[in-house]
């Protein structure tokens, strides 16, 4: 079984806390404003500052906030564990949060989201957990698959929770409650959207806030959908039928872009 190893390399001339990375791909754009990047690599590669063995199995990325590194792994019995390190590699805390996916490609899935002193995780078996960022005590927890009458997907649900104001956005993939907004502090349902009734996909939702009607765009099993962020209403024009579940959504010069198979019928970038 493949185990997770976390390493820290010297790749910039600045400290790792220069830009805090509170969610997947920074702000989901994959754009970083970091300066002081190396222009050339040492002949033998960057030096290793520290490493940590024993995270278990997992596929998630590291999230960095307030000088702490948050990363997940799956240990014996399929239990997901959240680990917190300082930037010198010292383990500060470790707590279990829920059952992870252990049927194939075992391990933790989506990257954690850190927001206003709380950590949010979606586990591979559907547990959505809100934890205190300092103590890692669980504040609230629910299973988005059972609570919203959804089925899990072939390799286990894989999503990083999206935070917009007081809303937490997740994609259970239920026929009626396909995409949901929960109160990030309590877990209570704010709105739900039926979307196209697809199963979830291996995609994290993207918020597009600079529009007349701010939208949430995501990829479900067979469609790209756009949902009004405030109300949960289907935006309509964003809907595209596709047949690919493992891609991500990008906002490119006022267009929503996604990689799809070449034979996908009528798949074109959508203007927003």
mmCIF file of C-alpha atoms in Angstrom:
data_model
loop_
_atom_site.group_PDB
_atom_site.id
_atom_site.type_symbol
_atom_site.label_atom_id
_atom_site.label_comp_id
_atom_site.label_asym_id
_atom_site.label_seq_id
_atom_site.Cartn_x
_atom_site.Cartn_y
_atom_site.Cartn_z
ATOM 1 C CA UNK A 1 0.000 0.000 0.000
ATOM 2 C CA UNK A 2 1.334 3.385 -0.971
ATOM 3 C CA UNK A 3 1.917 5.680 2.003
ATOM 4 C CA UNK A 4 1.919 9.458 2.102
ATOM 5 C CA UNK A 5 5.198 11.304 2.672
ATOM 6 C CA UNK A 6 5.156 15.052 3.235
ATOM 7 C CA UNK A 7 8.281 16.963 2.260
ATOM 8 C CA UNK A 8 9.289 20.614 2.368
ATOM 9 C CA UNK A 9 11.816 21.849 -0.195
ATOM 10 C CA UNK A 10 13.647 25.146 -0.618
ATOM 11 C CA UNK A 11 11.949 26.424 -3.774
ATOM 12 C CA UNK A 12 11.692 30.138 -3.008
ATOM 13 C CA UNK A 13 13.809 32.678 -1.247
ATOM 14 C CA UNK A 14 10.875 33.698 0.998
ATOM 15 C CA UNK A 15 9.283 31.986 3.978
ATOM 16 C CA UNK A 16 6.347 29.710 3.254
ATOM 17 C CA UNK A 17 4.029 31.981 5.240
ATOM 18 C CA UNK A 18 4.485 34.874 2.782
ATOM 19 C CA UNK A 19 1.155 33.955 1.190
ATOM 20 C CA UNK A 20 -1.390 31.936 3.148
ATOM 21 C CA UNK A 21 -3.018 29.192 1.161
ATOM 22 C CA UNK A 22 -6.416 28.594 2.740
ATOM 23 C CA UNK A 23 -7.953 26.333 0.129
ATOM 24 C CA UNK A 24 -7.311 24.182 -2.883
ATOM 25 C CA UNK A 25 -5.240 25.887 -5.611
ATOM 26 C CA UNK A 26 -4.942 29.046 -3.499
ATOM 27 C CA UNK A 27 -8.283 30.721 -4.376
ATOM 28 C CA UNK A 28 -9.267 27.993 -6.892
ATOM 29 C CA UNK A 29 -7.651 29.886 -9.756
ATOM 30 C CA UNK A 30 -4.219 28.318 -9.375
ATOM 31 C CA UNK A 31 -2.729 31.833 -9.493
ATOM 32 C CA UNK A 32 -0.205 32.770 -6.806
ATOM 33 C CA UNK A 33 1.222 36.235 -6.206
ATOM 34 C CA UNK A 34 4.370 34.926 -4.509
ATOM 35 C CA UNK A 35 7.607 36.727 -5.334
ATOM 36 C CA UNK A 36 11.228 35.695 -4.929
ATOM 37 C CA UNK A 37 10.891 32.442 -6.862
ATOM 38 C CA UNK A 38 14.114 30.773 -7.901
ATOM 39 C CA UNK A 39 15.045 31.527 -11.497
ATOM 40 C CA UNK A 40 17.357 28.511 -11.664
ATOM 41 C CA UNK A 41 17.393 25.208 -9.800
ATOM 42 C CA UNK A 42 20.476 23.903 -7.993
ATOM 43 C CA UNK A 43 22.300 21.211 -9.944
ATOM 44 C CA UNK A 44 21.236 18.567 -7.411
ATOM 45 C CA UNK A 45 17.720 19.965 -7.029
ATOM 46 C CA UNK A 46 16.288 21.916 -4.092
ATOM 47 C CA UNK A 47 17.433 20.945 -0.607
ATOM 48 C CA UNK A 48 15.015 19.102 1.646
ATOM 49 C CA UNK A 49 14.192 21.124 4.763
ATOM 50 C CA UNK A 50 12.204 18.440 6.529
ATOM 51 C CA UNK A 51 9.953 15.454 5.967
ATOM 52 C CA UNK A 52 7.367 13.494 7.900
ATOM 53 C CA UNK A 53 6.511 9.820 7.477
ATOM 54 C CA UNK A 54 3.361 8.116 8.645
ATOM 55 C CA UNK A 55 0.456 10.142 7.290
ATOM 56 C CA UNK A 56 -1.180 6.996 5.983
ATOM 57 C CA UNK A 57 -2.670 6.958 2.486
ATOM 58 C CA UNK A 58 -4.016 9.971 0.663
ATOM 59 C CA UNK A 59 -4.246 12.143 -2.420
ATOM 60 C CA UNK A 60 -5.063 15.589 -1.029
ATOM 61 C CA UNK A 61 -2.918 18.715 -1.236
ATOM 62 C CA UNK A 62 -1.604 20.773 1.671
ATOM 63 C CA UNK A 63 -3.497 23.905 2.770
ATOM 64 C CA UNK A 64 -1.512 26.640 4.529
ATOM 65 C CA UNK A 65 -3.041 29.210 6.882
ATOM 66 C CA UNK A 66 -1.718 31.257 9.829
ATOM 67 C CA UNK A 67 1.696 29.651 9.551
ATOM 68 C CA UNK A 68 0.292 26.118 9.806
ATOM 69 C CA UNK A 69 0.165 23.286 7.274
ATOM 70 C CA UNK A 70 -3.020 21.201 7.140
ATOM 71 C CA UNK A 71 -3.037 17.854 5.351
ATOM 72 C CA UNK A 72 -5.074 14.641 5.557
ATOM 73 C CA UNK A 73 -4.303 10.934 5.399
ATOM 74 C CA UNK A 74 -6.082 7.613 5.913
ATOM 75 C CA UNK A 75 -4.869 5.252 8.611
ATOM 76 C CA UNK A 76 -5.852 1.674 9.545
ATOM 77 C CA UNK A 77 -9.550 0.907 9.430
ATOM 78 C CA UNK A 78 -10.199 3.578 6.811
ATOM 79 C CA UNK A 79 -10.123 6.397 9.353
ATOM 80 C CA UNK A 80 -9.356 9.856 8.003
ATOM 81 C CA UNK A 81 -6.870 11.880 10.044
ATOM 82 C CA UNK A 82 -6.176 15.612 9.913
ATOM 83 C CA UNK A 83 -2.554 16.561 10.631
ATOM 84 C CA UNK A 84 -1.314 20.049 11.480
ATOM 85 C CA UNK A 85 2.361 21.033 11.199
ATOM 86 C CA UNK A 86 4.274 24.221 11.743
ATOM 87 C CA UNK A 87 6.540 25.435 8.944
ATOM 88 C CA UNK A 88 9.522 23.664 10.531
ATOM 89 C CA UNK A 89 7.817 20.297 10.241
ATOM 90 C CA UNK A 90 6.803 19.900 13.887
ATOM 91 C CA UNK A 91 3.543 17.971 14.281
ATOM 92 C CA UNK A 92 1.252 20.271 16.269
ATOM 93 C CA UNK A 93 -1.929 18.227 16.291
ATOM 94 C CA UNK A 94 -3.682 15.227 14.811
ATOM 95 C CA UNK A 95 -7.351 14.258 15.007
ATOM 96 C CA UNK A 96 -9.661 11.765 13.252
ATOM 97 C CA UNK A 97 -12.560 13.264 11.302
ATOM 98 C CA UNK A 98 -14.433 10.455 9.548
ATOM 99 C CA UNK A 99 -14.363 7.438 7.243
ATOM 100 C CA UNK A 100 -12.273 7.737 4.112
ATOM 101 C CA UNK A 101 -12.454 5.822 0.849
ATOM 102 C CA UNK A 102 -10.800 2.375 1.038
ATOM 103 C CA UNK A 103 -12.363 0.433 -1.847
ATOM 104 C CA UNK A 104 -9.881 1.394 -4.574
ATOM 105 C CA UNK A 105 -7.191 4.062 -4.897
ATOM 106 C CA UNK A 106 -7.356 4.175 -1.121
ATOM 107 C CA UNK A 107 -6.875 7.315 0.894
ATOM 108 C CA UNK A 108 -8.078 10.783 1.737
ATOM 109 C CA UNK A 109 -9.484 12.820 -1.146
ATOM 110 C CA UNK A 110 -10.231 16.557 -1.258
ATOM 111 C CA UNK A 111 -8.002 19.287 0.140
ATOM 112 C CA UNK A 112 -9.207 20.978 3.337
ATOM 113 C CA UNK A 113 -10.550 24.541 3.341
ATOM 114 C CA UNK A 114 -9.470 26.818 6.203
ATOM 115 C CA UNK A 115 -11.718 29.808 6.919
ATOM 116 C CA UNK A 116 -12.042 32.144 9.911
ATOM 117 C CA UNK A 117 -10.619 29.748 12.478
ATOM 118 C CA UNK A 118 -12.368 26.648 11.143
ATOM 119 C CA UNK A 119 -11.278 23.736 8.952
ATOM 120 C CA UNK A 120 -13.709 22.068 6.539
ATOM 121 C CA UNK A 121 -13.216 18.593 5.070
ATOM 122 C CA UNK A 122 -15.266 16.343 2.771
ATOM 123 C CA UNK A 123 -14.235 12.715 3.315
ATOM 124 C CA UNK A 124 -14.399 10.039 0.632
ATOM 125 C CA UNK A 125 -17.420 8.341 2.228
ATOM 126 C CA UNK A 126 -19.393 11.587 2.361
ATOM 127 C CA UNK A 127 -18.705 12.990 5.835
ATOM 128 C CA UNK A 128 -18.579 16.797 5.787
ATOM 129 C CA UNK A 129 -16.797 18.009 8.904
ATOM 130 C CA UNK A 130 -16.235 21.440 10.440
ATOM 131 C CA UNK A 131 -13.375 21.497 12.983
ATOM 132 C CA UNK A 132 -11.812 24.171 15.146
ATOM 133 C CA UNK A 133 -8.547 25.154 13.439
ATOM 134 C CA UNK A 134 -6.623 25.280 16.726
ATOM 135 C CA UNK A 135 -7.959 22.387 18.788
ATOM 136 C CA UNK A 136 -9.311 20.269 15.878
ATOM 137 C CA UNK A 137 -12.436 19.637 17.940
ATOM 138 C CA UNK A 138 -15.425 18.842 15.723
ATOM 139 C CA UNK A 139 -17.915 21.747 15.697
ATOM 140 C CA UNK A 140 -20.472 20.087 13.433
ATOM 141 C CA UNK A 141 -20.611 17.105 11.136
ATOM 142 C CA UNK A 142 -23.027 15.582 8.620
ATOM 143 C CA UNK A 143 -22.915 13.074 5.793
ATOM 144 C CA UNK A 144 -23.866 14.810 2.561
ATOM 145 C CA UNK A 145 -24.595 11.521 0.789
ATOM 146 C CA UNK A 146 -27.092 10.132 3.293
ATOM 147 C CA UNK A 147 -28.534 13.525 4.315
ATOM 148 C CA UNK A 148 -29.230 14.560 0.735
ATOM 149 C CA UNK A 149 -30.177 11.142 -0.683
ATOM 150 C CA UNK A 150 -27.176 10.797 -2.959
ATOM 151 C CA UNK A 151 -25.043 7.874 -4.096
ATOM 152 C CA UNK A 152 -21.278 7.812 -3.855
ATOM 153 C CA UNK A 153 -19.219 7.723 -7.034
ATOM 154 C CA UNK A 154 -16.847 5.091 -8.375
ATOM 155 C CA UNK A 155 -13.664 6.298 -6.669
ATOM 156 C CA UNK A 156 -15.221 8.093 -3.708
ATOM 157 C CA UNK A 157 -16.467 11.665 -3.540
ATOM 158 C CA UNK A 158 -13.589 14.102 -4.007
ATOM 159 C CA UNK A 159 -14.239 17.786 -3.384
ATOM 160 C CA UNK A 160 -12.825 20.761 -1.503
ATOM 161 C CA UNK A 161 -15.631 22.720 0.240
ATOM 162 C CA UNK A 162 -16.221 26.203 -1.171
ATOM 163 C CA UNK A 163 -16.849 29.082 1.263
ATOM 164 C CA UNK A 164 -18.758 32.194 0.135
ATOM 165 C CA UNK A 165 -19.511 34.526 3.029
ATOM 166 C CA UNK A 166 -21.476 32.442 5.538
ATOM 167 C CA UNK A 167 -22.280 29.749 2.964
ATOM 168 C CA UNK A 168 -20.485 26.452 2.482
ATOM 169 C CA UNK A 169 -21.069 24.945 -0.968
ATOM 170 C CA UNK A 170 -20.877 21.206 -1.630
ATOM 171 C CA UNK A 171 -22.054 18.792 -4.332
ATOM 172 C CA UNK A 172 -23.724 15.688 -2.842
ATOM 173 C CA UNK A 173 -25.087 14.667 -6.256
ATOM 174 C CA UNK A 174 -28.624 13.834 -5.133
ATOM 175 C CA UNK A 175 -31.373 13.850 -7.736
ATOM 176 C CA UNK A 176 -33.258 16.593 -5.911
ATOM 177 C CA UNK A 177 -30.509 18.053 -3.736
ATOM 178 C CA UNK A 178 -27.678 18.070 -6.217
ATOM 179 C CA UNK A 179 -25.756 21.137 -5.060
ATOM 180 C CA UNK A 180 -26.297 22.567 -1.578
ATOM 181 C CA UNK A 181 -25.439 25.658 0.443
ATOM 182 C CA UNK A 182 -25.045 25.152 4.183
ATOM 183 C CA UNK A 183 -24.449 27.619 6.978
ATOM 184 C CA UNK A 184 -20.696 27.287 7.514
ATOM 185 C CA UNK A 185 -21.052 27.829 11.277
ATOM 186 C CA UNK A 186 -23.873 25.370 11.986
ATOM 187 C CA UNK A 187 -24.208 23.046 8.980
ATOM 188 C CA UNK A 188 -27.879 23.979 8.531
ATOM 189 C CA UNK A 189 -29.254 23.944 4.985
ATOM 190 C CA UNK A 190 -29.657 27.386 3.375
ATOM 191 C CA UNK A 191 -30.675 26.284 -0.125
ATOM 192 C CA UNK A 192 -30.438 23.292 -2.416
ATOM 193 C CA UNK A 193 -30.468 22.997 -6.192
ATOM 194 C CA UNK A 194 -31.553 20.011 -8.255
ATOM 195 C CA UNK A 195 -29.012 20.936 -10.944
ATOM 196 C CA UNK A 196 -29.365 18.265 -13.621
ATOM 197 C CA UNK A 197 -29.846 15.453 -11.117
ATOM 198 C CA UNK A 198 -26.445 13.934 -11.910
ATOM 199 C CA UNK A 199 -24.147 12.166 -9.515
ATOM 200 C CA UNK A 200 -21.293 14.240 -8.155
ATOM 201 C CA UNK A 201 -17.989 14.369 -10.035
ATOM 202 C CA UNK A 202 -14.329 14.720 -9.119
ATOM 203 C CA UNK A 203 -14.506 18.495 -9.197
ATOM 204 C CA UNK A 204 -14.588 21.364 -6.691
ATOM 205 C CA UNK A 205 -17.035 24.228 -7.362
ATOM 206 C CA UNK A 206 -15.828 27.641 -8.512
ATOM 207 C CA UNK A 207 -17.332 30.980 -7.425
ATOM 208 C CA UNK A 208 -17.658 33.744 -10.028
ATOM 209 C CA UNK A 209 -18.503 36.848 -8.054
ATOM 210 C CA UNK A 210 -17.819 39.690 -10.490
ATOM 211 C CA UNK A 211 -21.072 39.218 -12.421
ATOM 212 C CA UNK A 212 -24.449 40.957 -12.195
ATOM 213 C CA UNK A 213 -25.711 37.685 -10.714
ATOM 214 C CA UNK A 214 -22.802 35.907 -8.938
ATOM 215 C CA UNK A 215 -22.677 32.241 -9.819
ATOM 216 C CA UNK A 216 -21.304 28.931 -8.660
ATOM 217 C CA UNK A 217 -20.037 26.789 -11.517
ATOM 218 C CA UNK A 218 -19.207 23.121 -11.173
ATOM 219 C CA UNK A 219 -18.963 19.856 -12.984
ATOM 220 C CA UNK A 220 -21.370 17.001 -12.222
ATOM 221 C CA UNK A 221 -21.285 13.528 -13.768
ATOM 222 C CA UNK A 222 -22.712 14.586 -17.136
ATOM 223 C CA UNK A 223 -23.050 18.371 -17.105
ATOM 224 C CA UNK A 224 -21.346 21.655 -16.369
ATOM 225 C CA UNK A 225 -23.866 23.705 -14.409
ATOM 226 C CA UNK A 226 -24.168 27.278 -13.207
ATOM 227 C CA UNK A 227 -26.162 28.094 -10.071
ATOM 228 C CA UNK A 228 -27.025 31.514 -8.634
ATOM 229 C CA UNK A 229 -24.928 31.835 -5.488
ATOM 230 C CA UNK A 230 -27.516 33.728 -3.433
ATOM 231 C CA UNK A 231 -30.639 31.706 -4.221
ATOM 232 C CA UNK A 232 -29.558 28.334 -5.614
ATOM 233 C CA UNK A 233 -31.558 28.898 -8.802
ATOM 234 C CA UNK A 234 -30.319 27.228 -11.967
ATOM 235 C CA UNK A 235 -28.611 29.795 -14.222
ATOM 236 C CA UNK A 236 -29.718 27.971 -17.356
ATOM 237 C CA UNK A 237 -27.296 29.164 -20.042
ATOM 238 C CA UNK A 238 -24.312 27.603 -18.254
ATOM 239 C CA UNK A 239 -25.679 24.085 -18.734
ATOM 240 C CA UNK A 240 -23.566 21.891 -21.046
ATOM 241 C CA UNK A 241 -23.906 18.137 -21.448
ATOM 242 C CA UNK A 242 -20.598 16.288 -21.309
ATOM 243 C CA UNK A 243 -19.275 12.842 -20.474
ATOM 244 C CA UNK A 244 -16.221 13.341 -18.298
ATOM 245 C CA UNK A 245 -16.167 13.405 -14.526
ATOM 246 C CA UNK A 246 -12.573 14.119 -13.586
ATOM 247 C CA UNK A 247 -11.679 17.647 -14.590
ATOM 248 C CA UNK A 248 -11.743 21.131 -13.093
ATOM 249 C CA UNK A 249 -13.471 24.392 -13.937
ATOM 250 C CA UNK A 250 -11.425 27.461 -14.849
ATOM 251 C CA UNK A 251 -12.433 31.068 -15.427
ATOM 252 C CA UNK A 252 -10.487 32.319 -18.438
ATOM 253 C CA UNK A 253 -11.027 35.932 -19.610
ATOM 254 C CA UNK A 254 -14.771 35.961 -18.862
ATOM 255 C CA UNK A 255 -15.194 32.398 -20.127
ATOM 256 C CA UNK A 256 -15.775 29.199 -18.184
ATOM 257 C CA UNK A 257 -13.393 26.546 -19.490
ATOM 258 C CA UNK A 258 -13.205 22.824 -18.872
ATOM 259 C CA UNK A 259 -11.294 20.003 -20.564
ATOM 260 C CA UNK A 260 -13.675 17.514 -22.195
ATOM 261 C CA UNK A 261 -13.266 14.595 -24.646
ATOM 262 C CA UNK A 262 -12.842 15.647 -28.270
ATOM 263 C CA UNK A 263 -16.097 13.957 -29.314
ATOM 264 C CA UNK A 264 -18.253 15.725 -26.701
ATOM 265 C CA UNK A 265 -21.307 17.023 -28.523
ATOM 266 C CA UNK A 266 -21.500 20.801 -28.863
ATOM 267 C CA UNK A 267 -19.080 21.459 -25.993
ATOM 268 C CA UNK A 268 -17.923 25.080 -26.202
ATOM 269 C CA UNK A 269 -16.611 27.600 -23.662
ATOM 270 C CA UNK A 270 -19.446 29.495 -21.956
ATOM 271 C CA UNK A 271 -19.317 33.244 -21.582
ATOM 272 C CA UNK A 272 -20.331 34.593 -18.199
#
